[in-house]
Short mmCIF file of C-alpha atoms and ligand atoms in Angstrom, two decimals:
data_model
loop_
_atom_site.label_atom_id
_atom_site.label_comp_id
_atom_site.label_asym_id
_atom_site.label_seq_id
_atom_site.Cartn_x
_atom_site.Cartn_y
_atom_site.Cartn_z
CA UNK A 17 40.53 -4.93 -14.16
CA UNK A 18 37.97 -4.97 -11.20
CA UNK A 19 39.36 -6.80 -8.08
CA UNK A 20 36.35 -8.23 -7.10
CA UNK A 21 36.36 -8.90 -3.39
CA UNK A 22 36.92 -5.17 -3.53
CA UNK A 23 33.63 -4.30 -4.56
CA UNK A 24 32.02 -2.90 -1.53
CA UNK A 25 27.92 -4.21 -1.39
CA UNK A 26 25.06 -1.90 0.57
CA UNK A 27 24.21 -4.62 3.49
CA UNK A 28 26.91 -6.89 2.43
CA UNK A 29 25.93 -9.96 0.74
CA UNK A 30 26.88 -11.47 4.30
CA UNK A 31 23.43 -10.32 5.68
CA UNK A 32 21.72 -13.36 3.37
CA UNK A 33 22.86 -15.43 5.81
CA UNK A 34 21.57 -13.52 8.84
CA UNK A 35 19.48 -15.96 11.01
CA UNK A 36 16.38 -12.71 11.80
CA UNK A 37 16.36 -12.17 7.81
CA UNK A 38 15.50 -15.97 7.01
CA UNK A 39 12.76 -15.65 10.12
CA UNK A 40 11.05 -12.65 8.45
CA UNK A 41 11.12 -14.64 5.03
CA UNK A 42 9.52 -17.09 7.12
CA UNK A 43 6.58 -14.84 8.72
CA UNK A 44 6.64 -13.24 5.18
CA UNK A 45 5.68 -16.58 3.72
CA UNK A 46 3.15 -16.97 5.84
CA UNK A 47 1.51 -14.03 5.36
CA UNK A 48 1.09 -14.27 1.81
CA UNK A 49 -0.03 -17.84 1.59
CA UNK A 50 -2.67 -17.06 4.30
CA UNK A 51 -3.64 -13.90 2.25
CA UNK A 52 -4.30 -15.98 -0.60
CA UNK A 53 -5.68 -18.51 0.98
CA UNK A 54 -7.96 -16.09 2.30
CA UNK A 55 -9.06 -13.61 -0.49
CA UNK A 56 -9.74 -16.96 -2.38
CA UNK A 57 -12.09 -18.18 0.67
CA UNK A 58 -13.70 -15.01 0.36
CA UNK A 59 -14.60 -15.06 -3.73
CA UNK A 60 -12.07 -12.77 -4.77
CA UNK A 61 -10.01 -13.34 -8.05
CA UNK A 62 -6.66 -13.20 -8.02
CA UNK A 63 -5.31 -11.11 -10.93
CA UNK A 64 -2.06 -10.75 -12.00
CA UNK A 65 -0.07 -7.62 -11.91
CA UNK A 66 0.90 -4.67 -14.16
CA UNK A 67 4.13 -4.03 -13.94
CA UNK A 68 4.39 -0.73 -16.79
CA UNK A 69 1.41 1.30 -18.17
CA UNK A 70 0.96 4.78 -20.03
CA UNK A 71 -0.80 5.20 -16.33
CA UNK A 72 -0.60 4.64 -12.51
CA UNK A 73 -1.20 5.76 -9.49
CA UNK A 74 -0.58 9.92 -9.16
CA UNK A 75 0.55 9.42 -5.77
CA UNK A 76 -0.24 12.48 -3.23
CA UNK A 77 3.87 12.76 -3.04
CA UNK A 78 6.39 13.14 -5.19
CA UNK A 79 8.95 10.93 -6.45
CA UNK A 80 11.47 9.96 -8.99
CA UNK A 81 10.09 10.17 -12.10
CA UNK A 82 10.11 5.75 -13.23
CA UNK A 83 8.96 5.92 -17.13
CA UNK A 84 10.53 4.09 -19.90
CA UNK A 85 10.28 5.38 -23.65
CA UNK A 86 9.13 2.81 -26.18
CA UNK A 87 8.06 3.80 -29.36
CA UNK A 88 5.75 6.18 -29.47
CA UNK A 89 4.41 5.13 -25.96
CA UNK A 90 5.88 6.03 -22.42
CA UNK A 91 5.58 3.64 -19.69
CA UNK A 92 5.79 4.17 -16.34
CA UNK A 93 6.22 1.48 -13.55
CA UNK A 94 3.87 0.81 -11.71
CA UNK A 95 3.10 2.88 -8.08
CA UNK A 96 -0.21 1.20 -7.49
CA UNK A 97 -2.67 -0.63 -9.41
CA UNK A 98 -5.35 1.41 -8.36
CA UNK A 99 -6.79 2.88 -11.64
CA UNK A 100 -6.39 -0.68 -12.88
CA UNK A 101 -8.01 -2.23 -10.14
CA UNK A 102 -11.40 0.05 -11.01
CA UNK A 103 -11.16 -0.99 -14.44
CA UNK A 104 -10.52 -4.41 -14.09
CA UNK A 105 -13.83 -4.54 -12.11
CA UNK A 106 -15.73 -4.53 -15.47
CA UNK A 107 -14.11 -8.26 -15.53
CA UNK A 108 -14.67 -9.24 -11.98
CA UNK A 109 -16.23 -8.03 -8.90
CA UNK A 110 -14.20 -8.93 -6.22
CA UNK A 111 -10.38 -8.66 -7.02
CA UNK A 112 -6.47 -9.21 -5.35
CA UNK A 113 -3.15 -8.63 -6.76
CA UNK A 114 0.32 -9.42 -5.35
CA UNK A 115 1.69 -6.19 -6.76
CA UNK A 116 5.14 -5.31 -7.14
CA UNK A 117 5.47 -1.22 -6.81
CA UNK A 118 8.38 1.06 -7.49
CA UNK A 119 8.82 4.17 -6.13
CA UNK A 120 11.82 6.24 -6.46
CA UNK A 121 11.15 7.61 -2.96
CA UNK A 122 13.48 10.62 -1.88
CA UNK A 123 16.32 10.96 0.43
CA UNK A 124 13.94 12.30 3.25
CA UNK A 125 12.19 8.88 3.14
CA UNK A 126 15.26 7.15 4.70
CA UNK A 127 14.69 7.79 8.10
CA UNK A 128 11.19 6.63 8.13
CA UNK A 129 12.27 3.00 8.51
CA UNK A 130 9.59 2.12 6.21
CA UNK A 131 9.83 2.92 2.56
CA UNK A 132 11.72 1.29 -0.16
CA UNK A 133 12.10 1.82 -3.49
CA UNK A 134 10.37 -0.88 -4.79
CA UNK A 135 7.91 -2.88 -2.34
CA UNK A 136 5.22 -5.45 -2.72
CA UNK A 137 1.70 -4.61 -1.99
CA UNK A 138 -1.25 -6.57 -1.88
CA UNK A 139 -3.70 -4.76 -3.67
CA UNK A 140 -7.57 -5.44 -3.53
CA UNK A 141 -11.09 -4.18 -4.61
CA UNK A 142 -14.73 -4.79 -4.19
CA UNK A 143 -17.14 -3.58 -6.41
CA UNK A 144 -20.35 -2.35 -4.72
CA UNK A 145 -18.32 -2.17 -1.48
CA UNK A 146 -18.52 0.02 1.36
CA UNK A 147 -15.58 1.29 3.38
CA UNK A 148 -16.56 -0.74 6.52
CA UNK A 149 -17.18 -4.01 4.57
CA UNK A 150 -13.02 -3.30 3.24
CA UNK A 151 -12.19 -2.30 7.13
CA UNK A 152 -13.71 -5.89 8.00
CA UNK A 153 -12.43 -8.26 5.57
CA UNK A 154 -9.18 -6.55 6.59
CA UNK A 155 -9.50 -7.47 10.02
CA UNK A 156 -10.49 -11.12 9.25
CA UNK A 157 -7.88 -11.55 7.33
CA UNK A 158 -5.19 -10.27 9.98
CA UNK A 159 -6.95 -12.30 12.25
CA UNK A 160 -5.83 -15.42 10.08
CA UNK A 161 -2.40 -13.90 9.59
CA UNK A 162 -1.74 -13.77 13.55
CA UNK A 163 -2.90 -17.62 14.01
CA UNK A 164 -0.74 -18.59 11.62
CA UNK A 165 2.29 -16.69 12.34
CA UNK A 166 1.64 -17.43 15.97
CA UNK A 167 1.21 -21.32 15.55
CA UNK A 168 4.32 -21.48 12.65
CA UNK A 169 6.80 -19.16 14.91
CA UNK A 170 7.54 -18.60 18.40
CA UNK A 171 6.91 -14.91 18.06
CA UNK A 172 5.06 -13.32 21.08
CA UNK A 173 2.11 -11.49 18.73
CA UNK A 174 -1.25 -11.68 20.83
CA UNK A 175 -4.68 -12.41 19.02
CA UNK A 176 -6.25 -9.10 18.49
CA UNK A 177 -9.87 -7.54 19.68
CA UNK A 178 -11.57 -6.75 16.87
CA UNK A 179 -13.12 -4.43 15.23
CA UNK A 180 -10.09 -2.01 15.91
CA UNK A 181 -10.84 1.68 17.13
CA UNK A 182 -11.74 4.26 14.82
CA UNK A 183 -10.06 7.55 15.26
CA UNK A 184 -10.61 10.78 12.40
CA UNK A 185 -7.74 12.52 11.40
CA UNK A 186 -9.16 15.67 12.39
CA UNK A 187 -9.27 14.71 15.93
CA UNK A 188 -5.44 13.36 15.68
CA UNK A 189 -4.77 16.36 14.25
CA UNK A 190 -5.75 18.52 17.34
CA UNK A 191 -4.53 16.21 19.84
CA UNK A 192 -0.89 15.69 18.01
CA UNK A 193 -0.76 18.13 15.69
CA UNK A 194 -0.45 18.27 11.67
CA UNK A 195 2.38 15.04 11.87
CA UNK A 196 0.27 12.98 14.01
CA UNK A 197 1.18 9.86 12.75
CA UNK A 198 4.38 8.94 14.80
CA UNK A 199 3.01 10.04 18.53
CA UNK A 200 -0.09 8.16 17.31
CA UNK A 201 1.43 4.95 16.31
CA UNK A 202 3.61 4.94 19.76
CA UNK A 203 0.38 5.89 21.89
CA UNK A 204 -1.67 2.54 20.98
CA UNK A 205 -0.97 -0.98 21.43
CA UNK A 206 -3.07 -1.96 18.58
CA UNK A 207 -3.39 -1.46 15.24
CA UNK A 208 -6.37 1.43 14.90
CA UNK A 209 -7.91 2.80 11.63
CA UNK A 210 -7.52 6.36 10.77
CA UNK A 211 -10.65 8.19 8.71
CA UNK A 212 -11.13 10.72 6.41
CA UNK A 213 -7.70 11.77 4.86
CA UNK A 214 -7.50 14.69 2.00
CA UNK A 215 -5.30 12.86 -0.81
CA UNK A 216 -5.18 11.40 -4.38
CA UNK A 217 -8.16 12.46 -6.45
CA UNK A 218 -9.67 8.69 -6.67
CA UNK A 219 -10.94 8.19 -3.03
CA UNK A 220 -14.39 9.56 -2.38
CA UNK A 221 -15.52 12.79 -0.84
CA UNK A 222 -18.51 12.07 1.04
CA UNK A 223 -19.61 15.89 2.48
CA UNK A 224 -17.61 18.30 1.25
CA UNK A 225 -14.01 18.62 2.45
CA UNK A 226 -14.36 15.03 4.03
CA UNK A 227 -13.35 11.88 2.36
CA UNK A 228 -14.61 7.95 2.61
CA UNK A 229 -11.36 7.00 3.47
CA UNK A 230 -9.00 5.16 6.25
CA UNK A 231 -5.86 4.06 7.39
CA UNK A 232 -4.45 0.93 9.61
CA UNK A 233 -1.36 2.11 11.68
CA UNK A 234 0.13 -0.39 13.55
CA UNK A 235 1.05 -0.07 17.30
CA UNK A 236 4.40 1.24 18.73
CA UNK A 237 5.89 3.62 16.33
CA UNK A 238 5.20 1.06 13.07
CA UNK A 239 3.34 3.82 11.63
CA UNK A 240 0.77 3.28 8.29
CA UNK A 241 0.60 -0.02 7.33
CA UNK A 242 -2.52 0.18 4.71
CA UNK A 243 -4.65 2.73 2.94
CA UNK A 244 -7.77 2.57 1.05
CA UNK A 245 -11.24 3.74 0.63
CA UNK A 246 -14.21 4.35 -0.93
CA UNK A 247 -13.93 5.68 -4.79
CA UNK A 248 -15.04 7.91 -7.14
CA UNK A 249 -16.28 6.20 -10.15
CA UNK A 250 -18.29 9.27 -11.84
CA UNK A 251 -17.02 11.32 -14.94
CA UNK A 252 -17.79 14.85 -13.63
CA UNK A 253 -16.32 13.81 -10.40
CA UNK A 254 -13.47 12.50 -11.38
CA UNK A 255 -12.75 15.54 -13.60
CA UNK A 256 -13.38 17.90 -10.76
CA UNK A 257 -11.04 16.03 -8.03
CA UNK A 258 -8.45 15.66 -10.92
CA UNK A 259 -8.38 19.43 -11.60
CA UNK A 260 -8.70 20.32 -7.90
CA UNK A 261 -5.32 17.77 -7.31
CA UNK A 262 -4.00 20.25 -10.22
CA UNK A 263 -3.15 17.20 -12.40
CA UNK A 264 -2.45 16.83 -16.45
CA UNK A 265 -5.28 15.47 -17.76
CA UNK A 266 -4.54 14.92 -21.04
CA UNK A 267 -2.17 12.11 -19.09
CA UNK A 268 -4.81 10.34 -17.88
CA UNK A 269 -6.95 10.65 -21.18
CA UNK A 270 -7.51 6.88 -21.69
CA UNK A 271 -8.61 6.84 -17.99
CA UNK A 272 -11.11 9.52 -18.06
CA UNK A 273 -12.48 8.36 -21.17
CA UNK A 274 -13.21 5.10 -19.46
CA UNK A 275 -15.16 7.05 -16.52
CA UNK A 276 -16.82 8.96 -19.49
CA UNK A 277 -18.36 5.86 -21.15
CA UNK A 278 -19.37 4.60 -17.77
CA UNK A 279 -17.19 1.70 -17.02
CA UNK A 280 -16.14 2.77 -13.56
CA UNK A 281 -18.27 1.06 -10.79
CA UNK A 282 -18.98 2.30 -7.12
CA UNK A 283 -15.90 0.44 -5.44
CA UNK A 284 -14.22 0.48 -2.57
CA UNK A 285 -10.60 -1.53 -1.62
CA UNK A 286 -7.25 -0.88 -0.07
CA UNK A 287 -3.38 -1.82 -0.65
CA UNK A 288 -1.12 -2.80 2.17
CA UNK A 289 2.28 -3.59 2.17
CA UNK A 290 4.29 -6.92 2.59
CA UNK A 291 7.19 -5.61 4.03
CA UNK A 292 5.12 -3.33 6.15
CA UNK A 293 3.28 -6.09 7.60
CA UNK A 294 6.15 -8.61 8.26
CA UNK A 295 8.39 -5.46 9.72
CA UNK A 296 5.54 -4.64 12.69
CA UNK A 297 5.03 -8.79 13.29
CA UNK A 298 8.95 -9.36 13.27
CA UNK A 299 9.34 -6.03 15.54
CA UNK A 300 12.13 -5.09 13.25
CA UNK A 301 13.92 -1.19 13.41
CA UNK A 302 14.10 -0.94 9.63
CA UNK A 303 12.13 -2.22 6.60
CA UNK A 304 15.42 -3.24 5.10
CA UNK A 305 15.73 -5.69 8.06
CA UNK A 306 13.22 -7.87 6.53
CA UNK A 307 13.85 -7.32 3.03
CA UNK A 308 16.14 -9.75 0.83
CA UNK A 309 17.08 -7.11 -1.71
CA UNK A 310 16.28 -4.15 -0.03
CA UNK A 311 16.63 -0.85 -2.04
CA UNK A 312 16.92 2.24 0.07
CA UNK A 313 15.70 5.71 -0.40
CA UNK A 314 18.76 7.89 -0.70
CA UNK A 315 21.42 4.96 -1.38
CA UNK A 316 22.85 4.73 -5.07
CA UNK A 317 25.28 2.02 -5.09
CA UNK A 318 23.82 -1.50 -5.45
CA UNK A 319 24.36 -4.93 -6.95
CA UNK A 320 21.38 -6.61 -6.14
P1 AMP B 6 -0.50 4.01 -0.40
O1 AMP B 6 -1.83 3.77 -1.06
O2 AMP B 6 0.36 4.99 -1.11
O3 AMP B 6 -0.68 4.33 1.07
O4 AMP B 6 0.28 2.61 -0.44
C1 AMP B 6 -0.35 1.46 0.09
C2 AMP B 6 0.52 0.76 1.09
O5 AMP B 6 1.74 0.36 0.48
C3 AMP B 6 0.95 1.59 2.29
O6 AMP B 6 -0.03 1.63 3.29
C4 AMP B 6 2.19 0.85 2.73
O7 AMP B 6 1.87 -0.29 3.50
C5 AMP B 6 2.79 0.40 1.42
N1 AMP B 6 3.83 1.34 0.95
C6 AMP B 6 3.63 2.54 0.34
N2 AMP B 6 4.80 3.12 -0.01
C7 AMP B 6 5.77 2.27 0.38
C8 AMP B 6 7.22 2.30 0.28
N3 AMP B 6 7.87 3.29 -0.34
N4 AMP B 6 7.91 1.25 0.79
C9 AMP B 6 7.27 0.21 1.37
N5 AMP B 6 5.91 0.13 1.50
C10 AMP B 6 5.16 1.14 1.01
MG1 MG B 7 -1.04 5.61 2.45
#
């Protein structure tokens, strides 16, 4: 029989009761009830999220494969709501979701400090948008997120000048080299967008071999903290970028067939992630830090 105080727990259960994890619960509170509040201020519809689809997100990394068999269908769960997001636009035209992601990140992910297995991001869209009307909605709403968490909490976060600098990757790229995300992130001491990033088939290419893209990375060594951009929304595109990413395409029939019929909009959006977020305000080491059930790239034994 199983002794049960025996049973050793990743974190120990001990940690629940760890005075800095109820204070990021707290900022994390915050931030998503001033998110709402403001995406709902703003016209957008909240929409609830998908949790397993015959689709998602390709990713521009790979993973652990997350599908479940049912029937004659097999599900995956969920990486990003993106190619929902672009077809839910045919039922709104300014959307959020609270979006629960999984993925089965590798071992080499671990000492990132900043990737779990499964995550929350907030997910949005705007149909007709333009990437600099997404860069400054994001902005306001950070803006709101610092008040609050700086009126609620006695954390030392400063109000930030906006609109943040604008750096390309190609200039990062020659001043820090191919990885020049971490010397970037320690270099600034505020969060900065990144443009035009070569990735998953669905963000735009404006001129060729540059895409309508950008990243936030937050100050002091926090790294990415949101991505988004521009999309494509055409058939023949969408078909071309697919086949140039090298990807099955008979997976994403149901997708493409969409695009085809002309239900994809011009759009643009972005996803960023809670834990992300509440890890750079609470100035925590690890994204574990601030998460209550934390799961870990690399670690296999859990309870919780
Ligand atoms: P992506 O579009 O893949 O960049 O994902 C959108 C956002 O989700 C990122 O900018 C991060 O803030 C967050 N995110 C992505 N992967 C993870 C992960 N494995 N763990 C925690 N947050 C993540
Ligand atoms: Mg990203």
């Amino acid at each position: 029989m199983v002794e049960l105080q025996q049973i050793e727990m990743i974190g120990g259960v001990e940690r629940l009761q760890d005075k800095r994890l109820a204070d990021a619960l707290q900022v994390q509170s915050i931030v998503l009830r001033e998110t709402t509040r403001f995406f709902h201020g703003q016209g957008f519809t909240q929409l609830l999220p998908v949790m397993i689809s015959p689709i998602t997100d390709p990713l521009c990394h790979s993973v652990v494969d997350a599908s479940i068999r049912y029937g004659e269908t097999t599900f995956t769960l969920t990486k990003s709501m993106i190619l929902h997001k672009q077809l839910a636009l045919m039922a709104a035209e300014k959307i959020f979701i609270i979006s629960p992601n999984v993925r089965l990140e590798h071992e080499e992910k671990a000492s990132t400090g900043r990737h779990l297995l499964e995550f929350t991001q907030v997910d949005f869209e705007w149909k007709g948008a333009k990437a600099p009307d997404i860069m400054r909605l994001f902005e306001n709403l950070y803006q709101e997120v610092i008040l609050a968490v700086q009126k609620e909490t006695n954390k030392p976060i400063t109000a930030l000048p906006v609109p943040f600098k604008t750096y390309t990757t190609e200039e990062l790229m020659k001043h820090y080299g191919v990885d020049w995300e971490p010397a970037f992130s320690r270099s600034i001491s505020e969060p900065a967008w990144v443009l035009d990033h070569e990735r998953e088939f669905y963000d735009k290419e404006g001129e060729p071999g540059h895409y309508l893209n950008y990243d936030l990375i937050y100050p002091g060594g926090f790294g990415e903290g949101l991505s988004g951009g521009e999309r494509e929304h055409e058939h023949t595109r969408i078909l071309m970028r697919m086949e140039r990413n090298k990807m099955d395409l008979r997976a994403y029939a149901s997708y493409i067939d969409a695009a085809r019929k002309g239900f994809l909009y011009p759009s643009a959006g972005a996803g960023f992630g809670v834990e992300r977020m509440v890890r750079y305000l609470c100035g925590r080491a690890r994204i574990e830090d601030v998460s209550l059930f934390p799961k870990v790239p690399g670690q296999s034994a859990y309870h919780f």
